[in-house]
Coordinates of C-alpha atoms in Angstrom, one line a residue:
M27 CA 27.6 6.7 -30.3
K28 CA 30.5 6.2 -32.7
I29 CA 29.6 5.3 -36.2
S30 CA 32.0 2.9 -38.0
T31 CA 31.6 1.4 -41.5
E32 CA 34.7 -0.8 -41.3
G33 CA 34.0 -4.3 -42.8
L34 CA 30.5 -3.2 -44.0
K35 CA 29.7 -3.9 -47.7
S36 CA 26.4 -3.2 -49.5
F37 CA 24.2 -6.0 -50.4
I38 CA 22.3 -3.9 -52.9
P39 CA 23.6 -4.9 -56.4
T40 CA 22.9 -1.8 -58.3
N41 CA 24.1 -2.8 -61.6
T42 CA 22.2 -6.2 -61.4
I43 CA 19.0 -4.5 -60.5
N44 CA 19.2 -2.0 -63.4
E45 CA 20.0 -5.1 -65.7
L46 CA 17.1 -7.2 -64.5
I47 CA 14.6 -4.3 -64.8
E48 CA 15.8 -3.9 -68.4
S49 CA 16.0 -7.5 -69.4
Q50 CA 12.7 -8.6 -67.9
A51 CA 10.9 -5.9 -69.7
H52 CA 7.8 -7.2 -71.8
A53 CA 7.4 -10.6 -70.0
P54 CA 4.9 -12.8 -71.8
E55 CA 1.6 -13.5 -70.4
S56 CA 2.7 -17.1 -69.7
R57 CA 5.6 -16.0 -67.5
V58 CA 3.4 -13.5 -65.5
R59 CA 0.9 -16.1 -64.8
D60 CA 3.5 -18.6 -63.7
I61 CA 5.2 -16.0 -61.4
I62 CA 1.6 -15.2 -59.8
A63 CA 0.9 -18.9 -59.4
K64 CA 4.2 -19.4 -57.6
S65 CA 3.3 -16.3 -55.2
L66 CA -0.2 -18.0 -54.6
D67 CA 1.7 -21.2 -53.7
K68 CA 3.2 -18.8 -50.7
Q69 CA 6.7 -18.9 -52.1
R70 CA 8.8 -15.6 -52.0
L71 CA 9.7 -14.5 -55.5
E72 CA 13.3 -14.2 -56.8
P73 CA 14.6 -10.8 -58.1
D74 CA 14.1 -11.6 -61.8
E75 CA 10.5 -12.6 -61.2
T76 CA 9.8 -9.4 -59.3
A77 CA 11.6 -7.5 -62.0
S78 CA 9.2 -9.2 -64.6
L79 CA 6.1 -8.2 -62.6
L80 CA 7.5 -4.6 -62.3
S81 CA 8.0 -4.2 -66.0
V82 CA 4.5 -5.2 -67.0
S83 CA 2.8 -2.4 -69.0
D84 CA -0.1 -4.2 -70.6
P85 CA -3.5 -3.3 -68.8
E86 CA -4.7 -6.8 -68.9
L87 CA -1.6 -8.2 -67.3
K88 CA -1.6 -5.4 -64.8
Q89 CA -5.2 -6.5 -63.8
L90 CA -4.0 -10.1 -63.4
I91 CA -1.2 -8.7 -61.0
L92 CA -3.9 -6.8 -59.0
Q93 CA -6.1 -9.9 -58.8
G94 CA -3.4 -12.1 -57.8
A95 CA -2.3 -9.8 -55.0
H96 CA -5.8 -9.5 -53.7
E97 CA -6.2 -13.3 -53.7
L98 CA -3.0 -13.9 -52.0
K99 CA -3.8 -11.3 -49.4
E100 CA -7.2 -13.0 -48.7
R101 CA -5.5 -16.4 -48.4
I102 CA -2.9 -15.3 -45.9
Y103 CA -4.3 -12.4 -43.9
G104 CA -8.1 -12.8 -44.5
N105 CA -10.0 -9.6 -44.3
R106 CA -8.5 -8.0 -41.2
I107 CA -6.7 -4.8 -41.0
V108 CA -4.4 -4.0 -38.1
L109 CA -4.7 -0.4 -36.7
F110 CA -2.0 1.7 -35.1
A111 CA -1.2 5.4 -34.4
P112 CA 2.1 7.3 -34.7
L113 CA 3.3 9.1 -31.7
Y114 CA 5.9 11.8 -32.4
V115 CA 8.1 12.3 -29.4
G116 CA 10.5 14.8 -30.7
N117 CA 11.7 16.6 -34.0
E118 CA 15.1 17.6 -32.9
C119 CA 17.4 16.4 -35.7
V120 CA 21.2 16.7 -36.7
N121 CA 20.8 15.5 -40.2
D122 CA 20.1 17.7 -43.2
C123 CA 18.1 15.3 -45.5
V124 CA 16.9 17.7 -48.3
Y125 CA 13.5 16.2 -48.5
C126 CA 12.6 16.2 -44.8
G127 CA 10.8 18.9 -42.9
F128 CA 12.8 17.9 -39.7
R129 CA 16.2 18.6 -41.3
I130 CA 18.5 20.8 -39.4
S131 CA 18.7 23.6 -41.9
N132 CA 14.9 24.1 -42.1
K133 CA 14.3 27.2 -40.2
E134 CA 10.5 27.1 -40.5
C135 CA 10.4 24.0 -38.4
V136 CA 9.5 24.5 -34.8
R137 CA 11.6 22.2 -32.7
S138 CA 10.0 20.5 -29.8
T139 CA 10.4 17.4 -27.6
L140 CA 7.7 16.1 -25.3
S141 CA 8.3 16.4 -21.6
H142 CA 7.5 13.5 -19.3
E143 CA 4.1 15.1 -18.5
Q144 CA 3.3 15.8 -22.1
L145 CA 4.1 12.2 -23.2
I146 CA 1.7 10.9 -20.6
E147 CA -1.0 13.3 -21.9
E148 CA -0.3 12.2 -25.4
T149 CA -0.7 8.6 -24.5
K150 CA -3.8 9.1 -22.6
S151 CA -5.4 11.0 -25.5
L152 CA -4.6 8.2 -27.8
V153 CA -5.8 5.5 -25.3
E154 CA -9.1 7.4 -24.7
T155 CA -9.9 7.0 -28.4
G156 CA -9.4 3.2 -28.4
H157 CA -5.8 2.8 -29.6
K158 CA -3.7 -0.1 -28.4
R159 CA -0.8 -0.1 -30.8
L160 CA 1.6 2.8 -31.4
I161 CA 4.7 3.5 -33.3
M162 CA 6.7 6.1 -31.5
V163 CA 8.7 8.4 -33.8
Y164 CA 12.0 10.3 -32.8
G165 CA 14.2 12.7 -34.8
E166 CA 17.9 11.8 -35.0
H167 CA 19.7 13.7 -32.2
P168 CA 22.0 12.7 -29.3
I169 CA 19.2 13.7 -26.9
Y170 CA 17.0 10.7 -28.3
S171 CA 19.6 8.1 -27.0
P172 CA 18.8 4.5 -26.5
E173 CA 18.4 5.2 -22.8
Y174 CA 15.9 8.0 -23.6
I175 CA 14.1 5.8 -26.1
A176 CA 13.7 3.1 -23.5
E177 CA 12.5 5.4 -20.9
T178 CA 9.8 7.0 -23.0
V179 CA 8.5 3.6 -24.2
Q180 CA 8.4 2.6 -20.6
T181 CA 6.3 5.6 -19.7
V182 CA 3.8 4.8 -22.5
Y183 CA 3.4 1.3 -21.2
D184 CA 3.1 2.5 -17.6
T185 CA 0.3 4.9 -18.6
K186 CA -3.1 3.5 -17.7
Y187 CA -6.7 4.5 -18.5
S188 CA -9.8 3.1 -16.9
K189 CA -10.8 1.4 -20.2
G190 CA -7.3 0.4 -21.5
E191 CA -3.7 1.0 -22.1
I192 CA -1.2 0.7 -24.9
R193 CA -0.2 -2.9 -25.4
R194 CA 2.4 -2.6 -28.2
V195 CA 4.9 0.1 -28.9
N196 CA 6.8 0.0 -32.2
I197 CA 9.8 2.3 -32.9
N198 CA 10.9 4.4 -35.8
A199 CA 14.1 6.0 -34.9
A200 CA 17.8 6.3 -35.8
P201 CA 19.9 3.2 -36.4
L202 CA 21.6 2.3 -33.1
D203 CA 24.8 0.1 -32.3
V204 CA 24.2 -3.4 -31.0
E205 CA 24.4 -2.2 -27.2
G206 CA 21.9 0.6 -28.0
F207 CA 19.5 -2.0 -29.6
R208 CA 19.8 -4.2 -26.5
T209 CA 18.9 -1.3 -24.2
V210 CA 15.7 -0.6 -26.2
K211 CA 14.8 -4.3 -26.5
S212 CA 14.9 -4.6 -22.7
V213 CA 11.6 -2.4 -22.2
G214 CA 9.8 -4.8 -24.6
I215 CA 9.3 -3.1 -27.9
G216 CA 7.6 -4.6 -30.8
T217 CA 9.0 -3.8 -34.2
Y218 CA 12.0 -1.6 -34.8
Q219 CA 11.5 0.2 -38.0
I220 CA 14.3 1.7 -40.2
F221 CA 13.6 3.2 -43.6
Q222 CA 16.6 3.1 -45.9
E223 CA 14.8 5.9 -47.8
T224 CA 16.4 5.1 -51.1
Y225 CA 18.3 2.1 -52.0
H226 CA 20.2 3.8 -54.7
E227 CA 23.6 4.7 -53.2
E228 CA 24.5 7.6 -55.4
T229 CA 21.1 9.2 -54.9
Y230 CA 21.3 8.6 -51.1
A231 CA 24.6 10.3 -51.0
R232 CA 23.2 13.4 -52.8
L233 CA 20.0 13.6 -50.7
H234 CA 21.9 13.1 -47.3
P235 CA 24.8 15.6 -47.5
R236 CA 25.3 16.0 -43.7
G237 CA 24.8 14.3 -40.3
P238 CA 25.1 10.7 -39.2
K239 CA 22.4 9.6 -41.7
S240 CA 24.8 10.6 -44.5
S241 CA 26.4 7.1 -44.1
F242 CA 24.6 4.6 -46.6
L243 CA 26.2 1.6 -45.1
W244 CA 25.8 2.3 -41.4
R245 CA 22.0 2.8 -42.1
L246 CA 21.8 -0.3 -44.4
D247 CA 23.5 -2.4 -41.7
G248 CA 21.2 -1.1 -39.0
L249 CA 18.7 -3.9 -38.9
D250 CA 21.5 -6.4 -39.0
R251 CA 22.8 -4.8 -35.7
A252 CA 19.2 -5.1 -34.3
M253 CA 19.1 -8.8 -35.1
K254 CA 22.5 -9.3 -33.3
A255 CA 20.9 -7.6 -30.3
G256 CA 18.1 -10.0 -30.1
I257 CA 15.4 -7.8 -31.9
D258 CA 13.9 -10.1 -34.6
D259 CA 10.7 -8.0 -35.3
L260 CA 11.9 -5.6 -37.9
G261 CA 10.6 -3.2 -40.4
I262 CA 12.0 -1.9 -43.6
G263 CA 10.9 0.9 -45.9
A264 CA 11.8 3.1 -48.8
L265 CA 10.4 6.7 -49.4
M266 CA 8.8 6.6 -52.9
G267 CA 9.7 9.7 -55.0
L268 CA 13.3 9.9 -54.2
Y269 CA 14.4 7.6 -57.0
D270 CA 12.8 5.3 -59.6
W271 CA 10.1 3.2 -57.7
K272 CA 10.9 0.1 -59.5
F273 CA 14.6 0.3 -58.3
E274 CA 13.3 0.7 -54.8
V275 CA 11.0 -2.2 -54.8
M276 CA 14.0 -4.3 -55.9
G277 CA 16.1 -2.9 -53.0
L278 CA 13.3 -3.9 -50.6
L279 CA 13.3 -7.3 -52.0
Y280 CA 17.2 -7.7 -51.8
H281 CA 17.0 -6.3 -48.2
T282 CA 14.5 -9.0 -47.4
I283 CA 16.6 -11.8 -49.1
H284 CA 19.7 -10.6 -47.2
L285 CA 17.9 -10.7 -43.8
E286 CA 16.5 -14.2 -44.7
Q287 CA 19.9 -15.6 -45.6
T288 CA 21.8 -14.0 -43.0
F289 CA 19.4 -14.5 -39.9
G290 CA 16.9 -17.0 -41.1
V291 CA 13.9 -14.6 -41.0
G292 CA 12.9 -11.6 -43.1
P293 CA 11.4 -8.3 -42.1
H294 CA 8.0 -8.3 -40.2
T295 CA 6.8 -5.4 -42.2
I296 CA 7.4 -3.3 -45.4
S297 CA 6.6 0.3 -45.8
F298 CA 6.5 2.3 -49.1
P299 CA 5.2 5.9 -48.2
R300 CA 5.1 8.4 -51.1
I301 CA 6.8 11.6 -50.4
E302 CA 4.5 14.3 -49.4
P303 CA 4.6 18.1 -49.2
A304 CA 6.6 19.3 -46.1
N305 CA 6.7 22.9 -44.5
G306 CA 9.7 24.8 -45.8
T307 CA 10.9 21.9 -48.0
D308 CA 10.7 22.7 -51.7
F309 CA 12.2 19.3 -52.7
A310 CA 9.2 17.5 -51.1
N311 CA 6.8 19.6 -52.9
H312 CA 8.3 18.8 -56.3
P313 CA 9.8 15.2 -55.9
P314 CA 12.0 14.2 -58.9
H315 CA 10.5 10.7 -59.1
R316 CA 6.9 11.2 -58.3
V317 CA 4.9 7.9 -58.3
S318 CA 1.5 8.2 -60.0
D319 CA -1.6 6.6 -58.4
E320 CA -1.5 3.9 -61.0
D321 CA 2.0 3.0 -60.6
F322 CA 1.4 3.1 -56.8
K323 CA -1.3 0.4 -57.1
H324 CA 0.8 -1.7 -59.3
M325 CA 3.8 -1.4 -56.9
V326 CA 1.7 -2.5 -53.9
A327 CA 0.6 -5.4 -55.7
V328 CA 4.0 -6.6 -56.9
I329 CA 5.3 -6.2 -53.3
R330 CA 2.6 -8.4 -52.0
L331 CA 3.3 -11.0 -54.4
S332 CA 7.0 -10.9 -53.9
V333 CA 6.9 -11.3 -50.2
P334 CA 3.8 -13.3 -49.3
Y335 CA 4.3 -13.4 -45.5
T336 CA 5.6 -10.0 -44.8
G337 CA 3.2 -7.5 -43.5
M338 CA 2.5 -4.2 -45.6
I339 CA 1.9 -0.8 -44.0
L340 CA -0.3 1.9 -45.9
T341 CA 0.0 5.2 -44.0
A342 CA -2.3 8.2 -43.7
R343 CA -0.1 10.0 -46.0
E344 CA -2.4 8.7 -48.7
P345 CA -5.6 10.3 -49.4
I346 CA -8.8 8.2 -48.5
A347 CA -9.7 7.0 -51.9
I348 CA -6.4 5.6 -52.7
R349 CA -6.3 3.9 -49.2
D350 CA -9.6 2.4 -49.7
E351 CA -8.6 0.9 -53.1
V352 CA -4.9 -0.1 -52.3
M353 CA -6.0 -2.0 -49.3
R354 CA -7.3 -4.7 -51.5
Y355 CA -4.0 -5.6 -53.0
G356 CA -2.1 -6.7 -50.0
I357 CA -2.1 -4.1 -47.0
S358 CA -2.2 -5.6 -43.5
Q359 CA -1.9 -2.6 -41.5
I360 CA -2.9 1.1 -41.5
D361 CA -2.6 4.0 -39.1
A362 CA -5.8 5.9 -38.2
G363 CA -6.9 9.0 -36.3
S364 CA -3.2 10.0 -36.9
S365 CA -1.5 13.4 -36.1
I366 CA 2.1 13.9 -36.8
G367 CA 2.8 17.1 -34.9
V368 CA 4.8 16.8 -31.7
G369 CA 2.1 17.1 -28.8
D370 CA -0.7 17.3 -31.4
Y371 CA -3.2 14.7 -29.8
S372 CA -3.4 16.3 -26.5
S373 CA -3.1 20.0 -27.3
K374 CA -3.4 21.2 -30.9
D375 CA -2.0 24.7 -31.5
E376 CA -1.5 27.2 -34.3
E377 CA 2.3 26.1 -34.9
S378 CA 1.2 22.3 -35.1
K379 CA 1.9 22.2 -38.9
K380 CA 5.5 23.6 -38.2
K381 CA 6.1 20.8 -35.9
S382 CA 5.1 18.1 -38.3
Q383 CA 7.4 16.3 -40.7
F384 CA 4.9 16.2 -43.8
V385 CA 1.2 16.7 -44.8
L386 CA -1.3 14.0 -44.0
G387 CA -3.8 13.0 -46.8
D388 CA -6.3 11.1 -44.3
T389 CA -7.2 13.0 -41.2
R390 CA -10.3 11.0 -40.3
S391 CA -10.9 10.0 -36.6
L392 CA -10.2 6.4 -35.5
D393 CA -13.9 5.8 -35.2
D394 CA -14.7 7.1 -38.7
V395 CA -12.0 4.8 -40.1
I396 CA -13.3 1.9 -38.3
Y397 CA -16.8 2.5 -39.4
E398 CA -15.9 2.6 -43.0
L399 CA -13.6 -0.5 -42.6
A400 CA -16.4 -2.4 -41.0
K401 CA -18.9 -1.3 -43.6
S402 CA -16.7 -2.5 -46.3
G403 CA -16.4 -5.9 -44.7
Y404 CA -13.0 -5.4 -43.1
I405 CA -12.3 -6.7 -39.6
P406 CA -10.4 -3.8 -37.6
S407 CA -7.9 -5.5 -35.3
F408 CA -5.8 -4.2 -32.4
C409 CA -4.4 -7.7 -31.9
T410 CA -0.9 -7.7 -30.0
S411 CA -1.1 -11.6 -29.0
C412 CA 1.8 -12.8 -31.3
Y413 CA 3.9 -10.1 -29.8
R414 CA 2.8 -10.9 -26.1
A415 CA 3.0 -14.8 -26.7
G416 CA 6.6 -14.5 -28.2
R417 CA 5.6 -15.4 -31.7
T418 CA 8.1 -13.1 -33.3
G419 CA 10.9 -13.7 -35.8
E420 CA 11.4 -17.3 -36.6
H421 CA 8.6 -18.2 -34.2
F422 CA 6.2 -16.1 -36.2
M423 CA 7.3 -17.7 -39.4
E424 CA 6.6 -21.2 -37.7
F425 CA 2.9 -20.1 -37.3
A426 CA 2.7 -18.0 -40.5
V427 CA 4.1 -20.3 -43.2
P428 CA 1.7 -23.2 -42.6
G429 CA -1.3 -20.7 -42.8
F430 CA -2.0 -20.2 -39.1
V431 CA -1.9 -16.6 -39.4
K432 CA -5.5 -16.6 -40.6
R433 CA -6.5 -19.2 -38.0
F434 CA -5.2 -17.3 -34.9
C435 CA -5.5 -13.7 -36.2
T436 CA -9.0 -13.7 -37.3
P437 CA -10.4 -14.8 -33.8
N438 CA -8.0 -12.4 -32.1
A439 CA -9.2 -9.5 -34.5
L440 CA -12.8 -10.2 -33.6
L441 CA -11.9 -10.1 -29.9
T442 CA -10.1 -6.8 -30.1
F443 CA -12.7 -5.4 -32.5
A444 CA -15.5 -6.1 -29.9
E445 CA -13.4 -4.6 -27.0
Y446 CA -13.2 -1.4 -29.1
L447 CA -16.9 -1.5 -29.9
Y448 CA -18.0 -1.9 -26.2
D449 CA -15.6 0.8 -24.8
F450 CA -15.0 3.4 -27.5
S451 CA -17.2 3.3 -30.5
S452 CA -19.9 5.6 -31.7
P453 CA -23.5 4.1 -31.8
R454 CA -23.4 3.8 -35.8
T455 CA -19.8 1.9 -35.5
L456 CA -21.3 -0.3 -32.7
A457 CA -24.2 -1.4 -34.8
V458 CA -22.3 -2.1 -38.0
G459 CA -19.4 -3.6 -36.0
M460 CA -21.5 -6.1 -33.9
E461 CA -23.3 -7.3 -37.2
L462 CA -20.0 -7.8 -38.8
I463 CA -18.5 -9.9 -35.7
E464 CA -21.6 -12.0 -35.6
S465 CA -21.3 -12.8 -39.5
E466 CA -17.5 -13.4 -39.2
T467 CA -17.7 -15.7 -36.1
A468 CA -20.5 -17.8 -38.0
R469 CA -17.9 -18.3 -40.8
I470 CA -15.0 -19.8 -38.6
E471 CA -14.8 -23.3 -39.9
D472 CA -13.5 -25.1 -36.9
D473 CA -16.4 -26.0 -34.4
N474 CA -14.4 -25.9 -31.3
M475 CA -12.8 -22.4 -32.3
R476 CA -16.1 -20.9 -33.2
Q477 CA -17.6 -21.9 -29.9
S478 CA -14.5 -20.6 -28.1
V479 CA -14.7 -17.3 -29.8
R480 CA -18.4 -17.0 -28.9
D481 CA -17.6 -17.8 -25.3
K482 CA -14.9 -15.1 -25.1
L483 CA -17.2 -12.6 -26.7
A484 CA -19.9 -13.3 -24.2
S485 CA -17.3 -12.8 -21.4
M486 CA -16.2 -9.6 -22.9
K487 CA -19.8 -8.5 -23.1
A488 CA -19.9 -9.2 -19.3
G489 CA -17.0 -7.0 -18.7
Q490 CA -13.9 -9.0 -19.2
R491 CA -11.2 -7.6 -21.3
D492 CA -7.8 -8.4 -23.1
L493 CA -8.8 -11.8 -24.1
Y494 CA -6.8 -13.5 -26.9
Y495 CA -5.3 -16.7 -28.2

């Protein structure tokens, strides 16, 4: 694949972002309250409004922002949390990103790519624990071509287990050209995720010295090409710790605005992982712009308020205590039962760490995570109905903006949760889970929908599966 940046221009206004962050500092309480009220009215914020929230330092105003984010999350997404797992297919890479354990110059990284048989075993191991949604992760290397990605996705979809199968595969891989994206789309992927890593172009150039990823513009234009190829379910992200986190949040917002203005629909998800230690990678062990826990919570709340309808992903990079707290402020998706070594689910070995990209902070099993979620009043969800019913991109927004997400997604979450409980859960998770399902079903306001959910739950108890709206 030949990379060409001819005609490409950055839509990240570096100077404007710096000026906004500086000029909007010390926003008065009245402005902060007005901005939160606008967000609670389910309107995306403008850059100057987001900059005002980012610059808040007063503890009481920060608390207002956290409360606003929590309320907005409840209004739009309810109390459900969507679950997925990462599946690392291969860690070969031709880039030399200074912060990444997979970089080509890291001699401590053990290179590995799953064989066809190993991929099937990894998939089976995930399905056997109850997973229904995966994100497949690939290094950036010519062997991971669009055709290869499509083939491996199809292998995952074709792998069946007596109690289930993977119903949605998302992708985290290198930016492709338009034809490459069309090839990957043809096998029915869900979200295609590309992290810009840092939206600060000067820092980007310094941290990506070699390889195709060294092109800031090619990567920035990646999701535009995906849209042109017909993939309208996209994920953006920045790796927090490479540059100032406030700048990165503004970059994520400008990327969202660009997609909205260019294609009529913004990203489906936003990710904001903090950089974590990586084998043989000193930079990752001592990031120059480390984000504190307090700033991380503030950042998550501001992103939630800035983009009310965009899903937010919190990964197992974070320790359990932070995950538990930050979920309140806008998170809609988390991974659980995760392993990030190539081949790690089906066959752990002594070199597993050296096949991993970084170190995880939450290593609980899927069942342990689900038990804790249910105990805390969250509905664990494996729902894939919007994807399978074609409610993506603009169609998703037609449902989301009027508030239909909560109406459709809560019933679907309950059904997929019940499916997990019947087929995979431990006795303690089954007990707390069924109690939660009963109480949440009783809370459904629409009489017809409440009865319909109860009917489907009864059918599921009798042995039917894969029921959704």
